[in-house]
Coordinates of C-alpha atoms in Angstrom, one line a residue:
M15 CA 9.9 -20.0 35.1
A16 CA 10.4 -19.0 38.7
P17 CA 9.0 -15.7 39.8
S18 CA 12.5 -14.3 40.6
S19 CA 13.7 -15.3 37.2
S20 CA 10.7 -13.6 35.6
C21 CA 11.4 -10.4 37.5
L22 CA 15.0 -10.5 36.4
C23 CA 14.1 -10.9 32.8
L24 CA 11.7 -8.0 33.0
F25 CA 14.3 -5.9 34.7
L26 CA 16.9 -6.7 32.0
L27 CA 14.4 -5.9 29.3
A28 CA 13.6 -2.6 30.8
V29 CA 17.3 -1.7 31.1
F30 CA 17.7 -2.7 27.4
V31 CA 14.8 -0.5 26.2
L32 CA 16.0 2.5 28.3
S33 CA 19.5 2.1 27.0
A34 CA 18.2 2.0 23.4
L35 CA 16.2 5.1 23.9
G36 CA 19.1 6.8 25.5
N37 CA 21.2 6.1 22.4
G38 CA 18.5 7.5 20.2
E39 CA 17.5 4.1 18.9
S40 CA 13.9 3.7 17.7
S41 CA 11.6 0.6 17.4
S42 CA 12.5 0.8 13.6
G43 CA 16.1 -0.2 14.4
L44 CA 17.4 3.2 13.3
M45 CA 19.4 5.5 15.5
M46 CA 21.0 8.9 15.5
D47 CA 24.6 9.1 14.3
F48 CA 24.6 5.5 13.1
Y49 CA 27.8 6.1 11.2
K50 CA 29.6 7.8 14.1
E51 CA 32.2 5.1 14.3
S52 CA 32.1 3.4 10.9
C53 CA 32.1 6.6 8.7
P54 CA 32.1 9.7 10.9
Q55 CA 32.3 12.1 7.9
A56 CA 29.3 10.6 6.1
E57 CA 26.7 13.2 6.9
D58 CA 29.1 16.1 6.3
I59 CA 30.0 14.7 2.9
I60 CA 26.4 14.3 1.9
R61 CA 25.6 17.8 3.2
E62 CA 28.4 19.4 1.2
Q63 CA 27.5 17.5 -2.0
V64 CA 23.9 18.7 -1.7
K65 CA 25.1 22.3 -1.3
L66 CA 27.4 21.9 -4.3
L67 CA 24.8 20.4 -6.5
Y68 CA 22.2 23.0 -5.5
K69 CA 24.6 25.8 -6.6
R70 CA 24.9 24.1 -10.0
H71 CA 21.3 22.8 -10.4
K72 CA 18.7 24.5 -8.2
N73 CA 16.1 21.9 -9.0
T74 CA 18.0 19.1 -7.3
A75 CA 16.7 20.2 -3.9
F76 CA 13.1 19.6 -5.2
S77 CA 14.1 16.2 -6.3
W78 CA 15.8 15.2 -3.0
L79 CA 12.6 16.2 -1.1
R80 CA 10.3 14.4 -3.5
N81 CA 12.5 11.2 -3.3
I82 CA 11.7 10.8 0.4
F83 CA 8.0 10.7 -0.4
H84 CA 8.2 8.4 -3.4
D85 CA 10.6 6.0 -1.8
C86 CA 9.5 5.8 1.8
A87 CA 5.8 5.8 1.2
V88 CA 6.0 2.6 -0.9
Q89 CA 6.2 -0.1 1.7
S90 CA 9.7 0.7 2.9
C91 CA 12.3 3.4 3.1
D92 CA 14.9 1.2 1.3
A93 CA 16.0 3.2 -1.9
S94 CA 14.0 0.8 -4.1
L95 CA 13.0 3.9 -6.0
L96 CA 16.6 4.3 -7.3
L97 CA 16.9 0.8 -8.9
D98 CA 17.0 0.7 -12.7
S99 CA 14.7 -1.7 -14.6
T100 CA 16.0 -5.2 -15.4
R101 CA 14.9 -7.8 -17.9
K102 CA 12.4 -9.1 -15.3
T103 CA 11.3 -6.0 -13.3
L104 CA 10.2 -2.5 -14.0
S105 CA 11.8 0.3 -12.2
E106 CA 9.7 2.4 -9.9
K107 CA 11.3 5.4 -11.6
E108 CA 9.6 4.4 -14.9
T109 CA 6.0 4.0 -13.5
D110 CA 3.4 6.7 -14.3
R111 CA 3.5 7.8 -10.7
S112 CA 7.1 8.8 -11.0
F113 CA 6.3 11.2 -13.9
G114 CA 8.5 14.3 -13.8
M115 CA 11.0 12.9 -11.3
R116 CA 14.6 13.5 -12.3
N117 CA 18.2 14.1 -11.1
F118 CA 18.7 10.5 -10.0
R119 CA 22.2 10.6 -11.6
Y120 CA 23.3 13.2 -9.2
L121 CA 22.6 10.9 -6.3
E122 CA 25.3 8.6 -7.8
D123 CA 27.7 11.6 -7.4
I124 CA 26.8 11.8 -3.7
K125 CA 27.2 8.0 -3.4
D126 CA 30.6 8.2 -5.1
A127 CA 31.8 10.9 -2.8
V128 CA 30.8 8.9 0.3
E129 CA 32.3 5.7 -1.2
R130 CA 35.7 7.4 -1.6
E131 CA 35.7 8.0 2.2
C132 CA 34.0 4.8 3.4
P133 CA 33.7 2.1 0.8
G134 CA 30.7 -0.2 1.3
V135 CA 29.5 1.4 4.5
V136 CA 26.7 3.9 3.9
S137 CA 23.5 2.8 2.3
C138 CA 21.8 4.4 -0.6
A139 CA 18.6 4.5 1.5
D140 CA 20.4 6.7 4.1
I141 CA 21.9 8.9 1.3
L142 CA 18.4 9.3 -0.2
V143 CA 16.9 10.4 3.2
L144 CA 19.8 12.6 4.3
S145 CA 20.0 14.4 0.9
G146 CA 16.3 15.1 1.2
R147 CA 16.9 16.5 4.7
D148 CA 19.7 18.8 3.4
G149 CA 17.6 19.7 0.3
I150 CA 14.9 21.0 2.7
V151 CA 17.5 23.3 4.3
A152 CA 18.7 24.5 0.9
L153 CA 15.1 25.5 0.2
G154 CA 14.9 27.6 3.4
G155 CA 13.2 24.9 5.4
P156 CA 14.1 23.6 8.9
F157 CA 17.0 21.3 9.7
I158 CA 15.4 18.0 10.8
P159 CA 17.4 15.5 12.9
L160 CA 16.9 12.1 11.3
K161 CA 17.9 8.6 12.3
T162 CA 20.1 6.5 10.1
G163 CA 21.1 2.8 9.7
R164 CA 18.8 1.9 6.8
R165 CA 19.8 -0.9 4.5
D166 CA 19.1 -1.1 0.7
G167 CA 16.4 -3.2 -0.8
K168 CA 17.2 -5.6 -3.6
K169 CA 14.2 -5.3 -5.7
S170 CA 11.8 -2.8 -7.3
R171 CA 8.4 -2.3 -5.7
S172 CA 6.9 -1.0 -8.9
T173 CA 4.0 -3.5 -8.7
V174 CA 2.7 -1.9 -5.5
V175 CA 3.3 1.8 -6.1
E176 CA -0.4 2.5 -6.8
Q177 CA -1.4 0.6 -3.7
Y178 CA 0.7 2.6 -1.2
L179 CA 1.6 6.0 -2.8
P180 CA -1.0 8.7 -2.2
D181 CA -2.1 10.4 -5.3
H182 CA -3.2 14.0 -6.0
N183 CA -6.4 12.8 -7.7
E184 CA -7.5 10.6 -4.8
S185 CA -10.1 11.7 -2.2
I186 CA -8.7 13.3 0.9
S187 CA -10.1 10.3 2.9
S188 CA -7.9 8.0 0.9
V189 CA -4.8 10.2 1.3
L190 CA -5.4 10.4 5.1
D191 CA -5.8 6.6 5.3
K192 CA -2.6 5.9 3.4
F193 CA -0.6 8.3 5.6
A194 CA -2.2 7.0 8.8
A195 CA -0.9 3.5 7.9
M196 CA 2.6 5.1 8.2
G197 CA 1.8 6.7 11.5
I198 CA 1.2 10.2 10.1
D199 CA -1.8 12.1 11.4
A200 CA -4.0 14.8 9.8
A201 CA -1.6 17.6 10.9
G202 CA 1.3 15.7 9.4
V203 CA -0.6 15.2 6.1
A204 CA -1.3 18.9 6.0
A205 CA 2.3 19.7 6.7
L206 CA 3.8 17.3 4.2
H207 CA 1.7 18.9 1.5
G208 CA 3.5 22.1 2.2
S209 CA 6.1 20.6 -0.1
H210 CA 3.9 21.9 -2.8
S211 CA 5.2 25.4 -2.0
V212 CA 8.2 24.7 -4.1
G213 CA 8.8 23.3 -7.6
R214 CA 6.3 23.0 -10.4
T215 CA 3.4 20.9 -11.6
H216 CA 3.3 19.6 -15.2
C217 CA 0.2 20.5 -17.2
V218 CA -0.5 16.8 -17.6
K219 CA -1.6 16.8 -13.9
L220 CA -3.7 20.0 -14.3
V221 CA -5.7 19.9 -17.5
H222 CA -8.6 18.1 -16.0
R223 CA -9.2 21.2 -13.9
L224 CA -9.2 23.4 -17.0
Y225 CA -10.8 21.4 -19.8
P226 CA -13.4 21.0 -21.2
E227 CA -14.6 23.5 -18.5
V228 CA -12.7 25.3 -15.8
D229 CA -13.2 23.9 -12.3
P230 CA -15.4 26.5 -10.6
A231 CA -13.5 25.8 -7.3
L232 CA -10.4 27.5 -8.8
N233 CA -9.8 31.2 -7.9
P234 CA -10.7 33.1 -11.1
D235 CA -7.6 35.3 -10.7
L236 CA -5.4 32.2 -11.2
V237 CA -7.2 30.7 -14.2
P238 CA -5.8 33.0 -16.9
H239 CA -2.2 32.1 -15.9
M240 CA -3.0 28.4 -15.8
L241 CA -4.6 28.5 -19.3
K242 CA -1.6 30.5 -20.6
K243 CA 0.8 27.8 -19.3
C244 CA -1.4 24.8 -20.1
Y245 CA -2.8 25.9 -23.5
D246 CA -3.2 22.3 -24.8
P247 CA -6.1 20.1 -23.5
I248 CA -3.9 17.1 -24.2
P249 CA -0.4 18.3 -23.4
D250 CA 2.7 16.5 -24.6
P251 CA 4.2 14.7 -21.5
K252 CA 7.7 15.4 -22.9
A253 CA 7.1 19.1 -23.4
V254 CA 8.1 21.7 -20.9
Q255 CA 4.6 22.8 -20.0
Y256 CA 4.1 23.5 -16.3
V257 CA 2.8 25.9 -13.7
R258 CA 4.8 27.0 -10.7
N259 CA 3.3 25.7 -7.5
D260 CA 3.7 29.0 -5.8
R261 CA 4.3 32.0 -8.0
G262 CA 5.1 34.2 -5.0
T263 CA 8.0 32.3 -3.5
P264 CA 8.6 29.4 -6.0
M265 CA 12.1 28.5 -4.7
K266 CA 11.3 28.7 -1.0
L267 CA 9.8 26.2 1.3
D268 CA 7.4 28.3 3.4
N269 CA 3.8 28.6 4.6
N270 CA 2.7 30.7 1.6
Y271 CA 1.3 27.5 0.2
Y272 CA -1.4 27.5 2.9
R273 CA -2.5 31.0 2.2
N274 CA -2.8 30.1 -1.4
I275 CA -4.9 27.1 -1.0
L276 CA -7.2 28.9 1.5
D277 CA -7.6 31.4 -1.4
N278 CA -8.5 28.6 -3.8
K279 CA -5.2 28.9 -5.6
G280 CA -4.0 25.3 -5.1
L281 CA -3.2 23.7 -8.4
L282 CA -4.1 20.1 -7.6
M283 CA -7.4 18.7 -6.3
V284 CA -5.7 17.4 -3.2
D285 CA -4.6 21.0 -2.4
H286 CA -8.2 22.2 -2.6
E287 CA -9.6 19.3 -0.5
L288 CA -6.9 19.8 2.1
A289 CA -8.0 23.4 2.6
H290 CA -11.7 22.6 2.8
D291 CA -12.0 19.2 4.5
P292 CA -12.9 19.6 8.2
R293 CA -10.3 17.1 9.2
T294 CA -7.4 19.1 7.7
R295 CA -8.7 22.7 7.4
P296 CA -7.9 23.7 11.0
Y297 CA -4.3 22.7 10.5
V298 CA -4.1 24.5 7.2
K299 CA -5.4 27.7 8.8
K300 CA -2.8 27.4 11.6
M301 CA 0.0 26.8 9.2
A302 CA -1.1 29.7 7.1
K303 CA -0.7 32.0 10.1
S304 CA 2.5 30.5 11.6
Q305 CA 5.5 29.2 9.7
E306 CA 6.9 27.9 12.9
Y307 CA 3.8 25.8 13.4
F308 CA 4.2 24.5 9.8
F309 CA 7.9 23.7 10.3
Q310 CA 7.2 21.9 13.6
H311 CA 4.7 19.5 12.0
F312 CA 6.6 19.2 8.8
G313 CA 9.7 18.1 10.6
R314 CA 7.8 15.5 12.6
A315 CA 6.1 14.1 9.6
I316 CA 9.3 13.9 7.5
A317 CA 10.9 12.0 10.4
L318 CA 8.0 9.6 10.6
L319 CA 8.0 9.1 6.8
S320 CA 11.7 8.4 6.8
E321 CA 11.3 5.7 9.4
N322 CA 8.6 3.8 7.5
N323 CA 9.4 0.1 7.7
P324 CA 13.2 0.4 7.0
L325 CA 15.5 -2.6 6.4
T326 CA 18.1 -2.8 9.2
G327 CA 20.6 -5.2 10.7
D328 CA 21.2 -8.1 8.3
Q329 CA 18.3 -7.2 6.1
G330 CA 18.9 -6.0 2.5
E331 CA 22.4 -4.9 1.5
I332 CA 24.7 -1.9 1.1
R333 CA 24.6 -1.3 -2.7
R334 CA 27.8 -0.4 -4.4
H335 CA 25.9 1.7 -6.9
C336 CA 22.5 3.1 -6.1
N337 CA 20.8 2.3 -9.4
V338 CA 21.6 -1.5 -9.3
A339 CA 21.4 -4.2 -6.7
N340 CA 24.7 -5.9 -6.0
K341 CA 25.8 -8.9 -8.1
N342 CA 23.7 -12.0 -7.9
H343 CA 21.1 -10.2 -5.7
Y344 CA 18.4 -9.6 -8.3
E345 CA 15.1 -11.1 -7.3
E346 CA 11.9 -11.9 -9.1

C-alpha cells in the first residue's frame, strides 16, 4: 500500500474512533441511548415499572441488583440467567449458586410493558441491566448512566457458573482475580460488595461460621443475634431462616456496610477478608468515611460489570419472552 493511502486509512480510522466516542459508543459495542430512535420510551417504561413493582414488593429492588452480578459476571451480560431449563440444559437459575434468587417473574412484567410499546426491539439483557440500575436508585443509591444495545443469549451458561462467578467462601485473592478479568480493580471489588448493605443472607450461607464453634473473627456483640436467627446447624434451605445484612439500615444502599465489616460484623467470610486484606482494606476505610466515595466507585464498577463481553450487532437475538429463547434457537 502506498504511504499516502496508509495515511488516509489511519486518518479515517481516527475519525471513526473519535466519532464513536463522541456518540458514547464503547469498545464493547454498546452506547448511551441506544433506543433513542427505535424505542425512545424504553428506559422510562422500565423505570416506571421498577418503581411500581418496588411499591408492591420491596424485595424486587434487591433482586434487580443481584441479577446484574449473577448474569454479567458469568462470561457475558446476555440475560442467560433468565432462561428456564430445557430437556437438554439446566437453567442458571436452578444452580446452587443462584440459591435465594427470586422475582424473575416480575421481569416478565417489565418485558411485557416494553413489548406493548416497541415489539421485538428491546432485549431482555438491557431490561435486566436497566432494572438493576433503577433498583439501585429505589434503594437510595446513585443513578448510574449505563450504555445499552445488548442482545440476548440463546443458551444457559450453567456449566461455567462456578468458573466465573465469585463466591463468598472463596479467598479474597480468588475474588479479586475473577473481577480483575472483567476489568474491575480492588476499589471496584470493595465497592461492589457494598451491595451487602441491603437484603439478607440465608442461614445456609452462615452456619459454618457458627457451628460447631463460633468463628472467633466475628464480633461477639453480633453472635447472639446470628444464633437466634440461625438456630439449626443444618438449616432447611426452604425455610425462612436468614439474617439481615445490615440491621441498622437494611433497606438502604449506603456505606454503613463498611463500618460494620471494620467492626467485624460482616456476615460472610468475604466481608471479613475484604475489611482486613491489605489490598482492599484502604478502600473499605475510605468508603466507611465517605458515602460519596463509595457511590463513585460503586457506579464505576457497576458500569464495568454491565459491559462485560455483551452480545451486540447481529449476535444473539431479541427474545420475545425473557425466560425462553426464540423458537428453533435452542442450542446444546
